[in-house]
XYZ file of C-alpha atoms in Angstrom:
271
model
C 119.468 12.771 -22.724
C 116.201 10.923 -24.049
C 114.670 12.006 -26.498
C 110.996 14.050 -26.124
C 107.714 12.454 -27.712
C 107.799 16.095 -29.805
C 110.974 15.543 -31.643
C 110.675 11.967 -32.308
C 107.272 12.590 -33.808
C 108.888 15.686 -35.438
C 111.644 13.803 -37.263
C 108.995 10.711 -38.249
C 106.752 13.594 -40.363
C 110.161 14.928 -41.233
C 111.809 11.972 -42.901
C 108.575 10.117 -43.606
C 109.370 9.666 -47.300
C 112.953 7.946 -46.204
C 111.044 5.908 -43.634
C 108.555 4.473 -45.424
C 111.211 2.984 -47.583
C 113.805 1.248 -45.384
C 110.930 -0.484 -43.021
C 110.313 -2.679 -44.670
C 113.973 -3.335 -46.947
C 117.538 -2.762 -46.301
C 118.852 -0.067 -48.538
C 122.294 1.793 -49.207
C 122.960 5.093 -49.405
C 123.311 5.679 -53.384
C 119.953 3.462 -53.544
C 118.365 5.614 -51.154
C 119.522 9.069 -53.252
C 118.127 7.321 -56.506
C 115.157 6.348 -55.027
C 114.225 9.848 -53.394
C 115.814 11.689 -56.066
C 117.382 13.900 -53.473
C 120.804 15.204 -52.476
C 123.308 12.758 -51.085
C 123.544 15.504 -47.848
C 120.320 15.503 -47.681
C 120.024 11.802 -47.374
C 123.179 11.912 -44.556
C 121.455 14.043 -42.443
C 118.442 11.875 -42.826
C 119.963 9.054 -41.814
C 121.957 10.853 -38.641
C 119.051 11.967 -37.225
C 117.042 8.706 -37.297
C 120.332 7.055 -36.179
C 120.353 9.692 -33.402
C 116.787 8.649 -32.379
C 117.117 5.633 -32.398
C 114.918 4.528 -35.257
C 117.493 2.454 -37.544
C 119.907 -0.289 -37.844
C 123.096 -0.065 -40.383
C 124.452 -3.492 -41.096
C 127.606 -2.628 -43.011
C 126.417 -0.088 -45.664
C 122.495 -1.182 -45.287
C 119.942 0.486 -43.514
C 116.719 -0.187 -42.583
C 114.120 0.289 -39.738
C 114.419 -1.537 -36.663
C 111.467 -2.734 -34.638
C 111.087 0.470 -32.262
C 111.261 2.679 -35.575
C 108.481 0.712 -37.445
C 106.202 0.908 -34.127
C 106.529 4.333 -34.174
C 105.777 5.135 -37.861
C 103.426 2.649 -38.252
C 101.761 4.577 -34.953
C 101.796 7.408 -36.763
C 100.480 6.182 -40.019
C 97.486 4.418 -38.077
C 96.270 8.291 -36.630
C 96.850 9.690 -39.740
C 94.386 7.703 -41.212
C 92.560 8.272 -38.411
C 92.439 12.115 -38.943
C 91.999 11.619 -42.805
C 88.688 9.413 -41.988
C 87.693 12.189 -39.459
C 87.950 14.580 -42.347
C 85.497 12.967 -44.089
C 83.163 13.493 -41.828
C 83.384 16.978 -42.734
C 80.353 17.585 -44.115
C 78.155 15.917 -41.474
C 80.395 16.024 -38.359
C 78.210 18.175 -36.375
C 75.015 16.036 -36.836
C 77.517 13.520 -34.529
C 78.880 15.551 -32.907
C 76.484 17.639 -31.823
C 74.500 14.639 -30.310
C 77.483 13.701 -27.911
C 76.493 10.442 -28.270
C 78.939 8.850 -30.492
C 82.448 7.456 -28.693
C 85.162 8.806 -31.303
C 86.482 5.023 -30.961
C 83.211 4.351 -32.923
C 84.442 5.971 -36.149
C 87.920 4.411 -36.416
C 88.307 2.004 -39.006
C 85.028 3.074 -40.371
C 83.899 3.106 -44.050
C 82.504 6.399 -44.295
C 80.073 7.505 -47.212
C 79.268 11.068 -48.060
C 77.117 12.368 -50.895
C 79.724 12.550 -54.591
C 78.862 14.252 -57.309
C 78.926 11.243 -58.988
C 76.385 9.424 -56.859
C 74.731 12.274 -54.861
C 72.311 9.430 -52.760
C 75.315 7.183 -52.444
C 74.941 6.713 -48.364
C 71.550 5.336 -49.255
C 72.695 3.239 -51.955
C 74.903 1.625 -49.458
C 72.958 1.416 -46.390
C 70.262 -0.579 -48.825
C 73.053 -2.768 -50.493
C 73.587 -3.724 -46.625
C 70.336 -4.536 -46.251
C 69.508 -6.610 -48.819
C 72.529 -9.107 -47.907
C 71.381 -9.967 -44.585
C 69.070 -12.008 -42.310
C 68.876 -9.774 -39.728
C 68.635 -6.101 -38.634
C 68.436 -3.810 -34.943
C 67.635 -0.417 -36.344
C 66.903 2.660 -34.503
C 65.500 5.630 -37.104
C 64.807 9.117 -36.073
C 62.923 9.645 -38.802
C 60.981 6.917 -41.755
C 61.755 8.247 -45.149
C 59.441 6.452 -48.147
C 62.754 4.950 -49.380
C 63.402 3.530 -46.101
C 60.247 2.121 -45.520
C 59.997 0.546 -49.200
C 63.706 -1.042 -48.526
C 62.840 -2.259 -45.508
C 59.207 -3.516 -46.605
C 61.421 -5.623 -49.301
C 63.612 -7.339 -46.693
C 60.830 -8.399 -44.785
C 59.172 -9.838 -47.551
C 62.364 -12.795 -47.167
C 60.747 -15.086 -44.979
C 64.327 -15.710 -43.714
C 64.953 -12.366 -42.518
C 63.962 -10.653 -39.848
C 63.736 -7.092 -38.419
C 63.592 -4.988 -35.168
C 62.882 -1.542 -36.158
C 62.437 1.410 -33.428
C 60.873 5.016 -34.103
C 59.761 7.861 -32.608
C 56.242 8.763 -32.615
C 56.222 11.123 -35.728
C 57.715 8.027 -37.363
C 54.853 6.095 -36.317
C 52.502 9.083 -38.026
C 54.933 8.533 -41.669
C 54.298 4.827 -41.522
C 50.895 5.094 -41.530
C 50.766 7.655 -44.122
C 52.889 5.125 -46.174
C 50.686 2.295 -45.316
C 47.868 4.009 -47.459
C 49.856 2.944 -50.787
C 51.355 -0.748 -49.593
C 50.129 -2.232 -46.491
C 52.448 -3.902 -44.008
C 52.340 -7.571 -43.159
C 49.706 -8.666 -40.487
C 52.355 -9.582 -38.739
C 54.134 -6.356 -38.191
C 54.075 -5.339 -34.808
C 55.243 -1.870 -34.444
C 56.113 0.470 -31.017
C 57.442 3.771 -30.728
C 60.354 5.134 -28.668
C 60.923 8.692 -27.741
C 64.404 8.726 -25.813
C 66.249 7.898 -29.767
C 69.535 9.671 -30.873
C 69.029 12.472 -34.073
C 70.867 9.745 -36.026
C 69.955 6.114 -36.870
C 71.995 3.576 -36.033
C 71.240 -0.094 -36.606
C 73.100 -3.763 -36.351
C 73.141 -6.197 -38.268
C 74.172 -10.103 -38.811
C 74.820 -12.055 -42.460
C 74.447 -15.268 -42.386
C 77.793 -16.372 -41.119
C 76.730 -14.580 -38.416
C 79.327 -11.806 -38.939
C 78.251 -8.290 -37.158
C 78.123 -4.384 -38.389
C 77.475 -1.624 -37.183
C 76.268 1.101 -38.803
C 75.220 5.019 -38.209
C 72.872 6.511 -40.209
C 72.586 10.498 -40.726
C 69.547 12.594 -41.602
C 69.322 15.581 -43.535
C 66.003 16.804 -44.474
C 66.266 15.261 -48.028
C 66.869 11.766 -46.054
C 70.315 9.851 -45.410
C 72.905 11.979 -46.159
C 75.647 9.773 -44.480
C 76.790 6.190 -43.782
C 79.418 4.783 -41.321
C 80.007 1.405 -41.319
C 82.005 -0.329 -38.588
C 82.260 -4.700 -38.257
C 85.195 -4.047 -35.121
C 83.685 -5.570 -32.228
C 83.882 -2.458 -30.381
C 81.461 -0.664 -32.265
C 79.262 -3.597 -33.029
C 79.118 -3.786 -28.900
C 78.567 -0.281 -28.660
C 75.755 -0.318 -31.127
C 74.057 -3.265 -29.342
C 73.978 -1.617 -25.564
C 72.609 1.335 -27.293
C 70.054 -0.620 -28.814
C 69.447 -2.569 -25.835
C 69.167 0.378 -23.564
C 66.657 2.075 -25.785
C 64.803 -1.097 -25.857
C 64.187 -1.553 -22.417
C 63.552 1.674 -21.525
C 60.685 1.963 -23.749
C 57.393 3.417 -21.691
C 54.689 2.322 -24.415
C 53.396 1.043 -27.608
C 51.570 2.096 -30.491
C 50.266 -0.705 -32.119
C 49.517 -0.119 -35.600
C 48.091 -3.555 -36.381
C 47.189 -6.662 -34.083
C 50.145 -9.600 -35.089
C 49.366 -12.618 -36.401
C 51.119 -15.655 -36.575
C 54.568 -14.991 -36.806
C 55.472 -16.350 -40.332
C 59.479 -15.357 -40.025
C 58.779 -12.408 -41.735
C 58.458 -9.901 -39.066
C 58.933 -6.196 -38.958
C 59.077 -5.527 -35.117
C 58.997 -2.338 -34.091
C 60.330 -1.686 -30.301
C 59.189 0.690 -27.806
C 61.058 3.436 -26.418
């Protein structure tokens, strides 16, 4: 009788400490007894009931994993980190959730940033580090923050680098508030959208043209998380998104006429 999904999954949490040793080396069973500092029963049974399912080899008095048996742990080590990254979301999981507009496929093999107590503003030290090393940025921001805007007034300051920045109205209202202290460039062209996410999300290209994608979330006190993705799945997703939000833009709030574009350009894109 084959085995069910349940009890080979069962005997893989089960014996994980066992299987993590023999796939990827041949052991015996005294090596295995010193090495888990377990009984020798303990290590028989082991070893029955991953013979049983079909998960090892014994050649002579060595065992090890064979190719079916490493699939399936390293299976089930892949969604365990899975659920461990998830769990890091803890803190801000229903500002994602809650929009419904995030694919879970999006957050594997994400660096994920929360707030320590180390470095309380650590998201935002990252999501600046990010954008000081690149040439160019698609970034869609519910809300400007001064620290944003003061970042982002820096990058475009690099006549190499370029940026395509989308807000909401309100944002366009902070921006000129901000604008009273440091003026943007005459050729900063801004539009508003009104159809954006409650997070920020934004993609961006170094220059060996390798992608990220990144999702920004807001807290009242600013960014108070940062997931950062470079699989091409989520750097896709992240460009439709932007894309769509793009063209469905209905107007524009000019905040200044543009001038010649000198490279330097913050463009702002209408929802």
């Amino acid at each position: 009788m084959e085995p069910s999904s349940e009890e080979v999954l069962s005997i893989v949490i089960q014996r994980q400490s066992i299987i993590q040793l023999i796939s990827t080396d041949s052991y015996t069973k005294p090596q295995l007894v010193d090495q888990l500092d377990v009984s020798r029963s303990t290590v028989d049974r082991a070893l029955r009931e991953l013979e049983q399912y079909g998960l090892m080899n014994k050649n002579d008095s060595q065992y090890t994993l064979n190719p079916y048996g490493r699939f399936i742990y390293q299976t089930c080590i892949y969604y365990h980190d899975v659920i461990k990254k998830s769990l890091e979301l803890w803190d801000i999981r229903n500002d994602i959730h809650s929009s419904g507009q995030v694919p879970p496929n999006v957050l594997y093999d994400s660096e994920i940033f929360v707030p320590t107590e180390s470095i309380p503003d650590l998201p935002a030290k990252k999501l600046f580090e990010m954008i000081e090393s690149i040439l160019s940025l698609h970034l869609v921001l519910p809300v400007l923050t001064y620290r944003i805007y003061d970042n982002l007034h820096q990058f475009v300051s690099d006549e190499d680098s370029s940026l395509e920045l989308i807000l909401p109205p309100e944002g366009i209202q902070s921006l000129r508030q901000f604008e009273d202290e440091r003026c943007i460039e005459e050729s900063t062209l801004i539009t508003d959208a009104t159809n954006i996410p409650p997070y920020g999300f934004g993609v961006y290209e170094d220059a060996d043209r390798n992608k990220q994608m990144n999702i920004i979330i807001f807290s009242n006190n600013g960014v108070c998380g940062l997931i950062q993705n470079s699989s091409r799945m989520s750097t896709f997703w992240g460009e439709q998104k932007y894309e769509n939000i793009n063209h469905s833009s209905e107007g524009t709030d000019e905040i200044v006429e543009p001038a010649e574009s000198s490279g330097n350009e913050i463009s702002e894109i209408s929802e």
